[in-house]
Structure formats: structure tokens, C-alpha cells
Coordinates of C-alpha atoms and ligand atoms in Angstrom, one line a residue:
M1078 CA -60.3 -280.6 34.6
N1079 CA -62.2 -277.8 36.3
R1080 CA -60.8 -274.7 38.0
R1081 CA -60.6 -276.2 41.4
E1082 CA -58.9 -279.4 40.1
V1083 CA -56.2 -277.3 38.4
L1084 CA -55.5 -275.5 41.6
L1085 CA -55.6 -278.7 43.7
S1086 CA -52.8 -280.1 41.6
V1087 CA -50.8 -277.0 42.0
G1088 CA -51.3 -277.1 45.8
A1089 CA -50.5 -280.8 46.0
S1090 CA -47.2 -280.5 44.2
A1091 CA -46.3 -277.5 46.3
T1092 CA -46.9 -279.5 49.5
L1093 CA -44.5 -282.1 48.2
L1094 CA -41.9 -279.4 47.6
A1095 CA -42.2 -278.1 51.1
C1096 CA -39.4 -279.1 53.4
S1097 CA -39.4 -279.4 57.2
G1098 CA -37.7 -277.2 59.7
D1099 CA -33.9 -277.3 60.0
G1100 CA -34.1 -276.9 63.8
T1101 CA -32.4 -273.6 64.6
T1102 CA -33.4 -273.5 68.2
D1103 CA -31.5 -276.4 69.6
G1104 CA -27.8 -277.1 69.8
P1105 CA -25.8 -279.1 67.3
G1106 CA -26.7 -282.8 67.2
T1107 CA -30.1 -282.4 68.9
E1108 CA -33.3 -282.9 67.1
P1109 CA -35.6 -279.8 67.1
T1110 CA -38.6 -280.3 69.3
P1111 CA -42.1 -279.3 68.3
A1112 CA -43.7 -276.7 70.6
P1113 CA -46.7 -278.0 72.6
D1114 CA -50.2 -277.6 71.1
R1115 CA -52.6 -275.1 72.4
P1116 CA -54.1 -276.1 75.8
A1117 CA -57.4 -277.8 75.8
E1118 CA -60.5 -275.6 76.6
P1119 CA -63.7 -276.6 78.2
E1120 CA -67.1 -276.7 76.4
P1121 CA -68.6 -273.2 76.1
W1122 CA -69.9 -271.5 79.2
A1123 CA -73.6 -272.3 79.9
A1124 CA -74.4 -268.6 80.4
P1125 CA -77.6 -267.6 82.2
G1126 CA -80.5 -266.0 80.3
T1127 CA -81.6 -266.7 76.8
Y1128 CA -80.2 -265.4 73.5
D1129 CA -82.3 -262.5 72.2
E1130 CA -81.6 -262.1 68.5
A1131 CA -83.8 -259.0 68.1
A1132 CA -82.0 -257.1 70.8
F1133 CA -78.5 -258.5 70.3
G1134 CA -78.4 -259.8 66.7
W1135 CA -75.2 -257.9 65.7
S1136 CA -72.0 -259.7 66.1
L1137 CA -70.0 -259.7 69.3
L1138 CA -66.5 -258.7 68.5
A1139 CA -63.5 -259.0 70.8
G1140 CA -60.3 -257.5 69.4
D1141 CA -56.7 -256.6 70.0
A1142 CA -56.3 -259.2 72.9
T1143 CA -53.2 -258.7 74.9
T1144 CA -51.7 -260.7 77.8
D1145 CA -54.2 -259.1 80.2
G1146 CA -56.8 -257.2 78.3
V1147 CA -59.2 -257.0 75.3
V1148 CA -61.6 -254.6 73.6
L1149 CA -65.2 -255.8 73.3
V1150 CA -67.7 -254.3 70.9
A1151 CA -71.4 -255.1 70.2
R1152 CA -74.5 -253.3 69.1
T1153 CA -77.8 -253.6 70.9
T1154 CA -81.3 -252.1 71.1
E1155 CA -81.0 -252.1 74.9
P1156 CA -80.2 -248.7 76.5
T1157 CA -77.9 -250.2 79.1
V1158 CA -76.4 -253.7 79.4
D1159 CA -74.3 -255.7 81.8
C1160 CA -71.1 -257.4 80.6
V1161 CA -70.1 -260.7 82.3
V1162 CA -66.7 -262.4 81.6
V1163 CA -65.7 -265.8 82.7
A1164 CA -62.3 -267.4 82.5
Q1165 CA -61.2 -271.0 82.2
D1166 CA -60.2 -272.5 85.5
G1167 CA -59.2 -276.1 86.5
T1168 CA -62.7 -277.5 86.0
G1169 CA -64.7 -275.0 83.9
W1170 CA -65.4 -271.3 84.1
T1171 CA -65.1 -268.7 86.8
E1172 CA -66.4 -265.1 86.7
V1173 CA -63.5 -262.7 86.4
A1174 CA -65.2 -259.4 85.4
R1175 CA -68.6 -257.8 85.5
K1176 CA -69.5 -254.4 84.4
T1177 CA -73.1 -253.3 85.1
G1178 CA -75.2 -250.5 83.6
V1179 CA -73.0 -250.0 80.6
T1180 CA -74.6 -247.4 78.4
S1181 CA -74.9 -247.9 74.7
T1182 CA -74.1 -244.9 72.5
E1183 CA -76.3 -244.8 69.4
G1184 CA -76.8 -248.5 69.8
S1185 CA -73.1 -249.3 70.2
V1186 CA -71.4 -250.7 73.3
R1187 CA -67.6 -250.7 73.7
I1188 CA -65.8 -252.0 76.7
E1189 CA -62.1 -252.2 77.4
L1190 CA -61.1 -255.0 79.9
D1191 CA -57.8 -255.3 81.7
G1192 CA -56.5 -257.3 84.7
L1193 CA -57.1 -260.7 82.9
T1194 CA -54.9 -263.7 83.1
P1195 CA -52.4 -264.4 80.3
D1196 CA -52.9 -267.3 77.8
T1197 CA -56.3 -268.1 79.2
A1198 CA -59.6 -268.8 77.4
H1199 CA -62.4 -266.4 78.3
N1200 CA -66.2 -266.4 77.5
W1201 CA -68.3 -263.3 77.7
I1202 CA -71.9 -262.0 77.2
L1203 CA -73.8 -258.8 77.2
A1204 CA -77.1 -259.1 79.0
S1205 CA -80.2 -257.0 79.6
A1206 CA -80.4 -255.2 82.9
D1207 CA -82.6 -257.9 84.4
G1208 CA -80.2 -260.6 83.2
A1209 CA -83.0 -262.5 81.4
R1210 CA -81.9 -261.8 77.8
R1211 CA -78.4 -261.8 76.3
T1212 CA -76.1 -262.0 73.4
L1213 CA -74.6 -265.2 72.1
V1214 CA -71.6 -266.4 74.2
G1215 CA -68.4 -265.0 72.9
R1216 CA -64.9 -266.4 73.3
F1217 CA -61.4 -265.0 73.2
R1218 CA -58.0 -266.1 74.4
T1219 CA -55.5 -263.7 76.0
A1220 CA -52.0 -263.7 74.6
P1221 CA -49.1 -265.6 76.2
T1222 CA -46.4 -263.8 78.1
N1223 CA -42.7 -264.2 77.3
D1224 CA -42.8 -267.5 79.3
G1225 CA -45.3 -269.0 76.9
H1226 CA -44.0 -271.6 74.6
R1227 CA -46.6 -273.3 72.4
K1228 CA -48.0 -273.4 68.9
L1229 CA -50.0 -270.3 67.9
V1230 CA -52.9 -270.9 65.5
I1231 CA -54.3 -267.8 63.7
G1232 CA -56.9 -267.4 61.0
A1233 CA -57.0 -264.7 58.4
T1234 CA -59.0 -263.5 55.4
S1235 CA -59.9 -260.4 53.3
C1236 CA -62.6 -259.3 50.9
L1237 CA -65.8 -260.5 52.4
N1238 CA -68.6 -258.7 50.6
P1239 CA -72.1 -259.5 51.9
G1240 CA -73.0 -262.6 50.0
G1241 CA -76.8 -262.5 50.5
D1242 CA -78.0 -266.0 51.5
V1243 CA -74.6 -267.4 50.5
G1244 CA -72.8 -265.6 53.3
F1245 CA -69.2 -266.7 53.9
P1246 CA -69.4 -270.5 54.2
G1247 CA -65.7 -271.1 55.1
L1248 CA -65.8 -268.9 58.1
S1249 CA -68.3 -271.2 59.8
F1250 CA -65.5 -273.8 59.9
A1251 CA -63.0 -271.2 61.2
A1252 CA -65.5 -270.5 64.0
T1253 CA -65.1 -274.1 65.3
E1254 CA -61.3 -273.9 65.8
R1255 CA -60.9 -271.8 68.9
L1256 CA -58.2 -269.7 67.2
D1257 CA -55.8 -267.5 69.0
A1258 CA -56.9 -264.7 66.8
F1259 CA -58.4 -263.9 63.4
L1260 CA -56.8 -261.3 61.1
L1261 CA -59.2 -259.2 59.0
L1262 CA -56.9 -257.9 56.2
G1263 CA -59.4 -255.3 54.8
D1264 CA -62.4 -255.1 52.5
T1265 CA -64.3 -256.6 55.4
V1266 CA -67.2 -254.5 54.0
Y1267 CA -67.8 -253.2 50.5
A1268 CA -69.4 -249.9 51.5
D1269 CA -69.0 -248.2 48.1
G1270 CA -71.6 -245.6 47.5
S1271 CA -72.0 -244.7 51.2
R1272 CA -71.6 -241.1 52.3
T1273 CA -73.0 -240.9 55.8
V1274 CA -72.2 -242.7 59.1
D1275 CA -75.6 -244.4 58.9
E1276 CA -75.0 -245.6 55.4
Y1277 CA -71.6 -247.0 56.4
R1278 CA -73.2 -248.6 59.5
A1279 CA -75.7 -250.4 57.2
F1280 CA -72.9 -252.2 55.5
W1281 CA -71.2 -253.2 58.7
R1282 CA -74.5 -254.5 59.9
G1283 CA -74.9 -256.6 56.8
V1284 CA -71.6 -258.3 57.4
C1285 CA -71.8 -258.5 61.2
A1286 CA -75.3 -260.0 61.2
T1287 CA -74.3 -262.7 58.6
P1288 CA -74.3 -266.0 60.6
S1289 CA -71.0 -267.3 59.5
F1290 CA -69.2 -264.0 60.3
R1291 CA -71.1 -263.6 63.5
D1292 CA -70.1 -267.1 64.6
L1293 CA -66.5 -266.6 63.6
V1294 CA -66.0 -263.4 65.6
A1295 CA -67.8 -264.8 68.6
S1296 CA -65.2 -267.6 68.6
T1297 CA -62.0 -265.6 68.8
S1298 CA -60.6 -262.1 68.9
V1299 CA -60.0 -260.1 65.8
I1300 CA -57.0 -258.0 64.7
A1301 CA -58.2 -255.7 61.9
T1302 CA -56.8 -253.3 59.4
W1303 CA -58.7 -251.8 56.4
D1304 CA -58.3 -251.5 52.6
D1305 CA -60.2 -249.2 50.2
H1306 CA -63.7 -250.6 50.3
E1307 CA -64.2 -249.6 54.0
V1308 CA -64.4 -246.1 52.5
A1309 CA -64.9 -246.2 48.7
N1310 CA -63.4 -248.0 45.7
N1311 CA -59.8 -246.9 45.1
W1312 CA -60.5 -243.7 47.1
T1313 CA -58.2 -240.7 47.0
L1314 CA -58.4 -237.7 49.4
G1315 CA -58.7 -234.4 47.6
A1316 CA -57.7 -233.9 44.0
G1317 CA -56.3 -237.0 42.3
D1318 CA -54.7 -237.5 39.0
G1319 CA -55.1 -241.3 38.8
F1320 CA -57.8 -243.3 37.1
N1321 CA -60.7 -245.3 38.4
E1322 CA -60.8 -243.3 41.6
T1323 CA -63.4 -242.1 44.0
L1324 CA -62.4 -238.6 45.1
I1325 CA -63.5 -237.9 48.6
D1326 CA -63.1 -235.1 51.1
Q1327 CA -62.1 -235.1 54.7
A1328 CA -65.7 -235.2 56.1
W1329 CA -66.5 -238.2 53.9
L1330 CA -63.4 -240.0 55.2
D1331 CA -64.2 -239.1 58.8
D1332 CA -67.7 -240.7 58.4
A1333 CA -66.2 -243.9 57.0
T1334 CA -63.5 -244.0 59.7
F1335 CA -66.0 -243.4 62.5
A1336 CA -68.1 -246.4 61.3
F1337 CA -65.0 -248.6 61.0
K1338 CA -63.8 -247.8 64.5
E1339 CA -67.3 -248.2 65.9
A1340 CA -67.7 -251.6 64.4
I1341 CA -64.1 -253.0 65.0
P1342 CA -62.7 -253.5 68.5
M1343 CA -59.2 -252.0 68.4
R1344 CA -56.8 -249.8 70.3
P1345 CA -55.2 -246.8 68.5
G1346 CA -51.6 -247.2 67.5
P1347 CA -48.7 -245.0 68.5
N1348 CA -49.8 -242.2 66.2
G1349 CA -53.5 -242.6 67.1
G1350 CA -54.3 -244.5 63.9
I1351 CA -54.6 -248.1 62.7
W1352 CA -50.9 -249.2 62.5
R1353 CA -50.0 -250.9 65.7
K1354 CA -48.4 -254.0 67.2
L1355 CA -50.0 -257.0 69.0
S1356 CA -47.6 -259.3 70.9
Y1357 CA -47.9 -263.0 71.6
G1358 CA -44.9 -263.2 73.9
T1359 CA -41.8 -264.7 72.4
I1360 CA -43.9 -266.6 69.9
A1361 CA -45.0 -263.8 67.5
D1362 CA -45.3 -260.1 67.1
I1363 CA -48.1 -259.0 64.7
L1364 CA -47.3 -255.7 63.0
V1365 CA -50.6 -254.3 61.7
M1366 CA -50.0 -251.8 58.9
D1367 CA -52.3 -249.2 57.4
C1368 CA -51.6 -249.1 53.6
R1369 CA -54.7 -247.1 52.8
G1370 CA -55.1 -244.2 55.2
E1371 CA -51.7 -242.6 54.5
R1372 CA -51.4 -243.3 50.8
Q1373 CA -50.6 -240.7 48.2
E1374 CA -51.0 -242.4 44.9
D1375 CA -47.8 -242.7 42.9
V1376 CA -46.0 -240.9 45.8
R1377 CA -46.1 -243.1 48.9
I1378 CA -48.1 -246.0 50.2
V1379 CA -47.5 -245.3 53.9
S1380 CA -46.2 -242.3 55.8
D1381 CA -42.5 -242.1 56.5
E1382 CA -43.4 -242.3 60.2
Q1383 CA -45.2 -245.7 59.6
L1384 CA -42.4 -247.1 57.5
Q1385 CA -39.8 -246.1 60.1
W1386 CA -42.0 -247.7 62.8
V1387 CA -42.4 -251.0 61.0
T1388 CA -38.6 -251.2 60.3
E1389 CA -37.8 -250.4 63.9
Q1390 CA -40.3 -253.0 65.1
L1391 CA -38.8 -255.7 62.9
A1392 CA -35.3 -254.9 64.1
Q1393 CA -36.3 -254.8 67.8
S1394 CA -38.6 -257.8 67.9
Q1395 CA -37.6 -260.6 70.2
A1396 CA -40.3 -262.9 69.0
A1397 CA -39.7 -266.0 66.9
F1398 CA -42.1 -264.9 64.2
K1399 CA -42.8 -261.4 62.9
I1400 CA -46.1 -261.3 61.1
V1401 CA -46.4 -258.2 58.9
M1402 CA -50.1 -257.7 58.3
V1403 CA -50.7 -255.7 55.1
S1404 CA -54.0 -255.2 53.3
I1405 CA -52.4 -255.3 49.9
H1406 CA -49.7 -257.4 48.4
A1407 CA -46.0 -256.7 49.2
A1408 CA -45.0 -259.2 46.5
D1409 CA -43.4 -258.0 43.3
H1410 CA -45.8 -259.3 40.6
S1411 CA -43.8 -258.1 37.6
A1412 CA -43.2 -261.7 36.5
L1413 CA -46.9 -262.5 36.9
L1414 CA -48.8 -259.3 35.9
G1415 CA -46.2 -256.9 34.8
F1416 CA -47.1 -253.4 35.9
I1417 CA -50.9 -253.7 35.8
E1418 CA -52.4 -251.8 38.7
E1419 CA -49.1 -251.7 40.5
E1420 CA -50.1 -248.4 42.1
D1421 CA -52.4 -250.5 44.3
R1422 CA -49.7 -252.6 45.8
W1423 CA -46.2 -252.2 47.2
Q1424 CA -44.7 -252.9 43.8
G1425 CA -45.7 -249.4 42.6
Y1426 CA -43.8 -247.7 45.4
P1427 CA -40.3 -249.1 44.9
S1428 CA -38.3 -246.8 47.2
Q1429 CA -40.6 -247.6 50.2
R1430 CA -40.7 -251.2 49.3
D1431 CA -36.9 -251.5 49.2
V1432 CA -36.8 -250.2 52.8
L1433 CA -39.5 -252.7 53.9
V1434 CA -37.8 -255.6 52.2
A1435 CA -34.4 -254.8 53.5
A1436 CA -35.8 -254.6 57.1
A1437 CA -37.6 -257.9 56.7
E1438 CA -34.5 -259.6 55.2
A1439 CA -32.3 -258.4 58.0
V1440 CA -34.1 -260.5 60.7
P1441 CA -35.3 -264.1 60.9
G1442 CA -38.9 -265.3 61.1
V1443 CA -40.7 -262.6 59.0
L1444 CA -43.9 -263.6 57.2
F1445 CA -46.2 -261.2 55.3
V1446 CA -49.9 -261.9 55.5
T1447 CA -51.9 -260.0 52.9
G1448 CA -55.3 -259.7 51.1
D1449 CA -56.9 -257.5 48.5
M1450 CA -56.1 -259.3 45.2
H1451 CA -58.9 -261.9 45.5
Y1452 CA -56.9 -265.0 45.1
G1453 CA -55.2 -267.1 47.7
A1454 CA -51.5 -267.9 47.5
I1455 CA -48.3 -268.9 49.2
Q1456 CA -45.8 -266.8 47.2
K1457 CA -42.4 -265.4 47.4
L1458 CA -42.0 -261.7 47.8
S1459 CA -39.8 -261.3 44.8
P1460 CA -38.7 -263.1 41.6
A1461 CA -35.4 -265.1 41.8
G1462 CA -32.3 -263.0 42.0
E1463 CA -34.1 -260.0 43.5
P1464 CA -34.0 -258.7 47.0
G1465 CA -36.8 -260.4 48.9
E1466 CA -36.6 -263.7 47.0
G1467 CA -36.2 -265.5 50.3
L1468 CA -39.3 -263.9 52.0
W1469 CA -42.7 -265.4 52.0
E1470 CA -46.2 -263.9 51.6
F1471 CA -49.4 -265.7 52.6
A1472 CA -52.2 -264.1 50.5
V1473 CA -55.6 -264.9 51.9
G1474 CA -59.2 -264.4 50.8
P1475 CA -61.5 -263.6 49.2
S1476 CA -64.2 -264.9 51.6
G1477 CA -67.2 -263.9 49.6
S1478 CA -66.3 -261.4 46.9
E1479 CA -65.5 -262.1 43.3
V1480 CA -62.5 -264.4 42.7
F1481 CA -59.6 -263.1 40.5
L1482 CA -59.0 -265.9 37.9
L1483 CA -55.3 -265.5 37.5
S1484 CA -55.0 -268.7 35.4
T1485 CA -57.0 -266.9 32.6
L1486 CA -54.1 -264.5 32.3
V1487 CA -51.0 -266.5 33.3
N1488 CA -49.8 -270.1 32.9
L1489 CA -49.4 -270.9 36.5
A1490 CA -47.5 -274.2 35.7
N1491 CA -44.7 -272.3 33.9
D1492 CA -41.6 -273.1 35.9
E1493 CA -40.6 -269.5 36.4
V1494 CA -44.0 -268.6 37.7
A1495 CA -44.4 -271.7 39.8
S1496 CA -41.1 -271.0 41.6
Q1497 CA -42.3 -267.7 42.9
Y1498 CA -46.0 -268.8 43.2
P1499 CA -45.9 -272.5 44.4
V1500 CA -49.5 -272.3 45.7
V1501 CA -52.2 -270.3 44.0
L1502 CA -55.9 -270.8 44.7
E1503 CA -58.7 -269.3 42.7
D1504 CA -61.5 -270.0 45.1
W1505 CA -63.1 -268.5 48.2
N1506 CA -60.8 -269.3 51.1
W1507 CA -59.5 -268.2 54.5
G1508 CA -55.9 -268.8 55.7
R1509 CA -54.8 -270.8 58.7
L1510 CA -51.3 -270.2 60.1
T1511 CA -49.9 -272.6 62.6
L1512 CA -46.7 -271.1 64.0
D1513 CA -44.4 -273.5 65.8
P1514 CA -41.6 -271.8 67.7
G1515 CA -40.0 -275.1 68.6
L1516 CA -39.5 -276.4 65.0
M1517 CA -39.4 -272.8 63.7
T1518 CA -42.0 -273.6 61.0
A1519 CA -45.1 -271.9 59.8
T1520 CA -47.7 -274.3 58.4
L1521 CA -49.8 -272.2 56.0
E1522 CA -53.1 -273.6 54.8
L1523 CA -55.8 -272.2 52.5
V1524 CA -59.1 -273.5 53.7
G1525 CA -62.1 -273.8 51.4
D1526 CA -65.9 -273.4 51.9
D1527 CA -66.3 -277.0 53.1
G1528 CA -63.5 -276.8 55.7
S1529 CA -61.0 -278.8 53.5
V1530 CA -57.4 -277.6 52.9
L1531 CA -57.1 -276.6 49.2
G1532 CA -53.4 -275.7 49.2
S1533 CA -50.7 -275.7 51.9
M1534 CA -47.0 -275.5 52.6
I1535 CA -44.8 -275.9 55.6
I1536 CA -42.3 -272.9 55.6
P1537 CA -39.1 -273.4 57.5
F1538 CA -37.5 -270.3 59.1
Ligands
FE2_827 FE1 -61.4 -256.7 47.8

């Protein structure tokens, strides 16, 4: 039995173990009703002009879509470009926004759009001033308002690493799904060894020009956070006393941060940084955390301000699902890995983790989505009997970097392990989350390089 077969058997038994929703949204005696699927969308817009790969070969990225707005980012060799946006109407596409003469800054174009219609598919291009040459056609979908009631389908991955000719095969399949959004959990680039903005840019260019990633981010909007490799492997600012660290100074961090924020379309959070909330009406709130930029090794994993923010957001959320988007695992892996490298996950910061777990346990519908550890999993946040044992974590990726072969260290079929880790996948993957606010279920699927589902569960909330 090869590695994949072992994991398929784990995934298959886990699927059988999954139960269906218990219907908390309807009154006694009534069957819960599935929420409607996403609305159909027309074939992509037949945009004018021809695709010019030399001038517009970098990915188009749309990000942080709201009910009426989005941030668009692209790189180009053109000094000025026009941006044209069309929205789905009854029969096809209608132009809803046009910005002409947008100046590129050091080859980068960034546009914030507002005034868009909620829960509507949009297509967009950047074009040369004469309109003859353009980017690929990008797509994104604005978020539903509080009136919206339907399934939300989101993709997610972490740990890409430029794969040379191999690329990120699974992401080509994600690109065909017209997702509501795609979560980038961090290690989107492995820019280790970079020191200047241009050196960081070269790594972003490597990923963004890779066809599978380019096609994925042209097909939906992204919601991104970062992990260590956007800066340097296990970086620490200033003097550190840990091991296996890259000690960096503020100017170095500023260069890496500049390249990240230039490449990724996002709006600053409430403190001007990465942690922020994206809302999908009453269906889902996505709480994007920054578990890298505020870390002090062995002291704290996030600032007190960020921890207070996420606990308040969890308590205040009116959405059916609260997605906590964390680059590293929130799970307590003491039963799996003991204390190995626990300083690189929430487990190593128990006082802050206790606060996060208590806030998540206090409200319904919380799901952690995480990356970093280079194996895919649907796992419980804590061993049986511990606070957090009823919470779930969907660990996604890697999508191109080295796979962590957990099964060489641990017997995954051991009952105690399997109860906390019902689905483990040691293969390249991305995650698909189908959130159904009618049944109050999250269907979690780990999708492989050929588009097939390698492990899945239906989690009732
Ligand atoms: Fe990674």
C-alpha cells in the first residue's frame, strides 16, 4: 500500500464517521432545509483587445471583496492602463466601472473599486491606453448582504513554493470553480535569502506568473495573510534567543512587508496591519489573523490588541459561520508530536491559546482554517477531555512545497490519534469549504492535484 492509499483509507473511514446536520435553524418537528446553491454565472466576458503576455504576464489579483467593493492589483510594463469592470446582468455582462489613465508605480497597478452590486459576479481587465492589448479576464464575486441566504464556497491553501515546471497542479482545478473567495494562509512565497524589495519582488513574480496560480487568482478574489517565508525562515526581529532563526532588523522587515502588500490586494485592518475581518452577510465572517508580524518567540504569538479584537469579533458576530483564518495551527498537537517545535504554533503560547479557545467555544459556528505544517487535515483543536475538544480545524496545503510525512512519526490509525485527527493527508492539496447556513454544515474537502477529493468530512454545527 503506498502513501496515498494509506491516506485514502483514513479519509474514507472519516467520511463514514461524519454525521449530517441536526437542523438548528428550523423549529421543532421541521426538517432543516439546505440553503440554495450559488447563482449560475454566464460564460466569461468576451473582452475587447488581445491578451499581451509580455506586457501583462503577472497575475491579476482581486482581493478583500466586500458587498460593494474590491481591491485590484496587477503588474505591467505599460506606463498607464485603463481598467474596465463588467457585472453580470440578466443576459450577460454590463460595464459598471471604467478607470482610464491609471498610472503604474514601479510597474505595479493598484485600484480600489466601490459602488458595486452585492453578491454579483464581475469580470475585469487592465488594457493598454489604445485598448488593443490587455490582461487575461479576471473574475470576482462581491459578498452577499445580510439578506443573502445561500451556500458559500471558499477555497484555501498554504505553502506554495515555486515548483519550476511542476507549478501547483491542483490550483488549476480550483480555478474552474468560480469560488466565492480563496484564502491564502501564508508561505505563498518562499522568499528566504531576500534582502531588498527587488529580491522579494522576484519571488512574488515567480509565483504570480506560474500558470496555475495565475489562473486561480484570475478566477476569484483572494483573502491573504502571511507566515514566516514571506520574510525569512523562522524570522525574529532584533535579538533572539531561539534556535533555527533568521535574525532581521526593521529595515529588512519593511522591505519584505512592502513587497507583500504590493503583490497582495488587501485593505489594512483596524490597527493598519494584516488582521482584519471580511463579512459575507449573515452566512460567514472571516477573521484574518496575523500570527507572524506581532510574535515574540516564547512570549506571545499575537499582540494583546489582536487577541482582544478576535475574541470581541467572535462574540459579536451575527454570522452563521465564523471562519478564523490562521497561518499556523491552533490545534494542540501534544498527543501527536509532543512539544516538538511548539513555539511555531498556538500550542507553545498556552495563556493566549486558552483565551482564543474559550472565545471560540462560547459561540456556535466557529471553524479554524490553518496552514504551515505541510500536511492536510480535518482535526479537532484539542485532545479529548481538554478545552477545545469540540472545535474543528481545517488544515490546508501544501500546494507545492515539501510534504510533512506525519505517518513516518506517528501511527495515524491509533484510536486515540484517529479520534482527534480523523482525516490526515500527506500529499499536495488545497481545501474546499462549502458552508451551508440552512443545514448549518461545513463540507470540508481536501482536493488533490488531479481535482479529486482525497479526504472529506461534513461537520455539523
Ligand atoms: Fe510552509
